[in-house]
Coordinates of C-alpha atoms in Angstrom, one line a residue:
X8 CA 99.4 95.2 99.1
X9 CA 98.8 94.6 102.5
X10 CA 101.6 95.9 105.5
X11 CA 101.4 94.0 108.9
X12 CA 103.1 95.4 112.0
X13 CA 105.5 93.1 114.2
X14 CA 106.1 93.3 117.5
X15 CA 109.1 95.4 116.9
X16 CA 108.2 99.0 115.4
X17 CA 109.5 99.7 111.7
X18 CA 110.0 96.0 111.0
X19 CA 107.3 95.1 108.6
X20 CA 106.0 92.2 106.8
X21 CA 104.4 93.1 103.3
X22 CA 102.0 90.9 101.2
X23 CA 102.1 91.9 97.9
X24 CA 98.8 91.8 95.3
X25 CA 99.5 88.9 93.1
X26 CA 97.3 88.8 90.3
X27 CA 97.6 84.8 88.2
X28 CA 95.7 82.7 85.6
X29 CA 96.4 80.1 83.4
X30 CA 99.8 81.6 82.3
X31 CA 101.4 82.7 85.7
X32 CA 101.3 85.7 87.8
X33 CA 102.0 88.9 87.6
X34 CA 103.0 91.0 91.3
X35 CA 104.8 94.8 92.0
X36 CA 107.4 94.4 93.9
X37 CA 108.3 97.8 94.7
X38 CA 106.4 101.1 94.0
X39 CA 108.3 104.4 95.7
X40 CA 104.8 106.0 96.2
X41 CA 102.6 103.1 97.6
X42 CA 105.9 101.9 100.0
X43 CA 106.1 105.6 101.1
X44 CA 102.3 105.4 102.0
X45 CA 102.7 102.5 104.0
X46 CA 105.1 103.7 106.2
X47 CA 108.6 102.5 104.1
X48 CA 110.6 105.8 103.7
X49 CA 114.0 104.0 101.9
X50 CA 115.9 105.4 98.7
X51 CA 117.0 101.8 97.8
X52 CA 120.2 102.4 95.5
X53 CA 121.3 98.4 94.9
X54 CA 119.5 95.4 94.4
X55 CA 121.3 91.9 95.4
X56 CA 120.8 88.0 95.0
X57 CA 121.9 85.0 96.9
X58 CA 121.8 81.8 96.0
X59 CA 121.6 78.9 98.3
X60 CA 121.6 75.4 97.3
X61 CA 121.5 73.3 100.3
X62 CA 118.5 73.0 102.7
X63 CA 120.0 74.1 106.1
X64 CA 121.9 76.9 104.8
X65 CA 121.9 79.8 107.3
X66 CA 123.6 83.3 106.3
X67 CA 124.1 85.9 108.9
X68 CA 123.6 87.4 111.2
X69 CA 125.2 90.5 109.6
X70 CA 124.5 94.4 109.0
X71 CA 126.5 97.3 107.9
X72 CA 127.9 100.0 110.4
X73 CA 127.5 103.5 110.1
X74 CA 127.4 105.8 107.7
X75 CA 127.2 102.8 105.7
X76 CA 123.7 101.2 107.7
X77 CA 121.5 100.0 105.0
X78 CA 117.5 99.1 105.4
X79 CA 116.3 96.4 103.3
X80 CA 113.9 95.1 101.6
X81 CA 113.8 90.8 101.2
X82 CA 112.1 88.5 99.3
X83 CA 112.5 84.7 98.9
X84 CA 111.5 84.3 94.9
X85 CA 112.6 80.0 94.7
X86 CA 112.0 78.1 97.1
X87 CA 111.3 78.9 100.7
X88 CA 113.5 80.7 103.8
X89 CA 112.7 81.8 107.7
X90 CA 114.1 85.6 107.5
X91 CA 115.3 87.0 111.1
X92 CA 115.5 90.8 112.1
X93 CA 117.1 91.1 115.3
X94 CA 117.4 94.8 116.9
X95 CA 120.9 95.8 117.5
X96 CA 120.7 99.5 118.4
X97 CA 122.2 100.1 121.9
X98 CA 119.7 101.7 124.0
X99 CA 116.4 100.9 122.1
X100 CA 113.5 99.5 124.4
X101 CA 113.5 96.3 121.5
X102 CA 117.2 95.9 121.7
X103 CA 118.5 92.3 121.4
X104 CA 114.6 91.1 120.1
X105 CA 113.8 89.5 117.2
X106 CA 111.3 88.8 114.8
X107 CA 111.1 86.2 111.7
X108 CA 109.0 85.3 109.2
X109 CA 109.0 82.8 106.5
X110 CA 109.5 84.0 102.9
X111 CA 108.7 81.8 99.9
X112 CA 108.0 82.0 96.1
X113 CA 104.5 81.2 96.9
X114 CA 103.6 83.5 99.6
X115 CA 105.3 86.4 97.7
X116 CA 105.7 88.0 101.2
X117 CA 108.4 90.7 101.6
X118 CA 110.2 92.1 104.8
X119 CA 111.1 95.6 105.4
X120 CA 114.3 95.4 107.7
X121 CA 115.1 99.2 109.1
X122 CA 119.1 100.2 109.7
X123 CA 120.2 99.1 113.0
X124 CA 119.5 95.7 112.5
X125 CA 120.9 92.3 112.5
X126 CA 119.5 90.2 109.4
X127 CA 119.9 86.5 108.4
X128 CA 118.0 83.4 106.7
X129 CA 118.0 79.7 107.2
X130 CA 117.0 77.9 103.7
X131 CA 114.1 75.3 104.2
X132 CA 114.1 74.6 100.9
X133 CA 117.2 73.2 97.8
X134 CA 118.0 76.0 95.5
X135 CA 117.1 79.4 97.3
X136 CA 117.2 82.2 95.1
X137 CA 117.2 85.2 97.8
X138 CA 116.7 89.2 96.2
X139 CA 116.9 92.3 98.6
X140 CA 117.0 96.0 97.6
X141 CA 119.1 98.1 100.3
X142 CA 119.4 101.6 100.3
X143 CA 123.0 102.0 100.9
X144 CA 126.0 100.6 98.0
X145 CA 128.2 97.8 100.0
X146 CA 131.2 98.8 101.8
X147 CA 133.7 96.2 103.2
X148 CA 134.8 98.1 105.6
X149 CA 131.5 98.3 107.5
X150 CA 130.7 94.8 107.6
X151 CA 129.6 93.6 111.2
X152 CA 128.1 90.5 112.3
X153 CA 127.7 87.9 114.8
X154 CA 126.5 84.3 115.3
X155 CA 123.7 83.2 114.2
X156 CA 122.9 81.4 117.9
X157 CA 123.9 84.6 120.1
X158 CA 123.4 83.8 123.6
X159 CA 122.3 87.2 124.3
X160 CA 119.6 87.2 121.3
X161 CA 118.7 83.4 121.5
X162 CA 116.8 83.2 118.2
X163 CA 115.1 80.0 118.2
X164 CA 116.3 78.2 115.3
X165 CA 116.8 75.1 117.3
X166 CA 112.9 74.1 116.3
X167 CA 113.6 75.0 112.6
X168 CA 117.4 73.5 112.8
X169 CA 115.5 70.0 114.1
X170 CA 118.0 67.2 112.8
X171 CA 120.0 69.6 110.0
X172 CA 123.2 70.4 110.9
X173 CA 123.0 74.3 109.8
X174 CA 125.6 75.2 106.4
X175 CA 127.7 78.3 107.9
X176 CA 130.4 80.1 105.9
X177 CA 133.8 80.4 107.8
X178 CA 133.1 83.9 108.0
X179 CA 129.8 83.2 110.0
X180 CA 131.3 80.4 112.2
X181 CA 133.7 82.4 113.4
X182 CA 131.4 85.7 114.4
X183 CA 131.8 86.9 118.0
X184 CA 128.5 86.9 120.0
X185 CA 126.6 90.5 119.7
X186 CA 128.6 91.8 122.9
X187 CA 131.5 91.4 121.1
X188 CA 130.6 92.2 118.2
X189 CA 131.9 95.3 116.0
X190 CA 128.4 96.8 116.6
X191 CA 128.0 100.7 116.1
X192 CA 124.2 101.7 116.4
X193 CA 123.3 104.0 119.2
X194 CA 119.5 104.2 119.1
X195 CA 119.3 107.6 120.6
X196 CA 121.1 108.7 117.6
X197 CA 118.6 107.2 115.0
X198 CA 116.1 108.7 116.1
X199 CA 117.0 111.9 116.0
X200 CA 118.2 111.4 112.3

């Protein structure tokens, strides 16, 4: 397994071994003591998969609030996705930046997303199965989120968007932009934690 650093610290991107002949492949897609090692110190407590079945399809940007935060841990396993991480935590020197990376069933690359950050996807492909391990349970009441096209964030998904009209729940249509938004991370705080 191989960890790359992005340009915002504790984001990660992680190739996994993938070992194939005739019949397949086999890969490890989580191992406590080798993700500790590299770095990834998360005590993921539920697993969860979307399915997406439209090209254009874009989910987010959402995170949970305090003391419900969650870190996860994505992978695309059918098809093909760009994953965002976009720093929300008031106060952070990366706040409002964002990173992405593209996820597929044949790059078998993860992406470690710490608490205190905005996540979402944009399918590129039909049929996006979409897993993530998170280590908080869900709670409703924590939910936050805002649009996916943020002013203040600007994530460029106009070059990936290119002539597709993006698939948006209601939900995700109607997010307020991140100054608005029902955001609770203090970085100051999180660090000290």
């Amino acid at each position: 397994m191989k960890v790359h650093e992005t340009e915002i610290p504790g984001v990660l991107i992680i190739d996994t071994d993938v070992f194939g002949d005739h019949r397949g492949y086999f890969t490890e897609t989580y191992n406590k003591p080798k993700y500790e090692a590299a770095g990834i110190h998360a005590d993921f407590v539920q697993d969860n998969m979307s399915f997406s079945a439209q090209p254009g399809t874009l989910r987010g940007l959402h995170w949970q609030n305090p003391p419900y935060a969650q870190a996860k841990l994505v992978s695309c396993t059918k098809g093909r996705v760009i994953d965002v991480a976009v720093d929300i935590r008031k106060g952070s020197p990366t706040f409002g930046k964002w990173v992405a990376c593209e996820l597929s069933e044949e790059n078998h690359r993860q992406f470690f997303i710490p608490r205190g950050f905005a996540h979402g996807f944009l399918t590129l492909s039909p049929d996006v199965e979409f897993r993530y391990k998170v280590d908080n349970v869900y709670n409703k009441e924590s939910e936050g989120g805002m649009q996916y096209d943020a002013p203040e964030v600007n994530v460029d998904w106009g070059t990936l968007l290119e002539g597709i009209e993006p698939v948006l729940s209601e939900k995700d249509m109607a997010a307020p932009d991140l100054t608005h938004s029902d955001n609770k991370f203090v970085y100051e705080e999180m660090i000290t934690e």
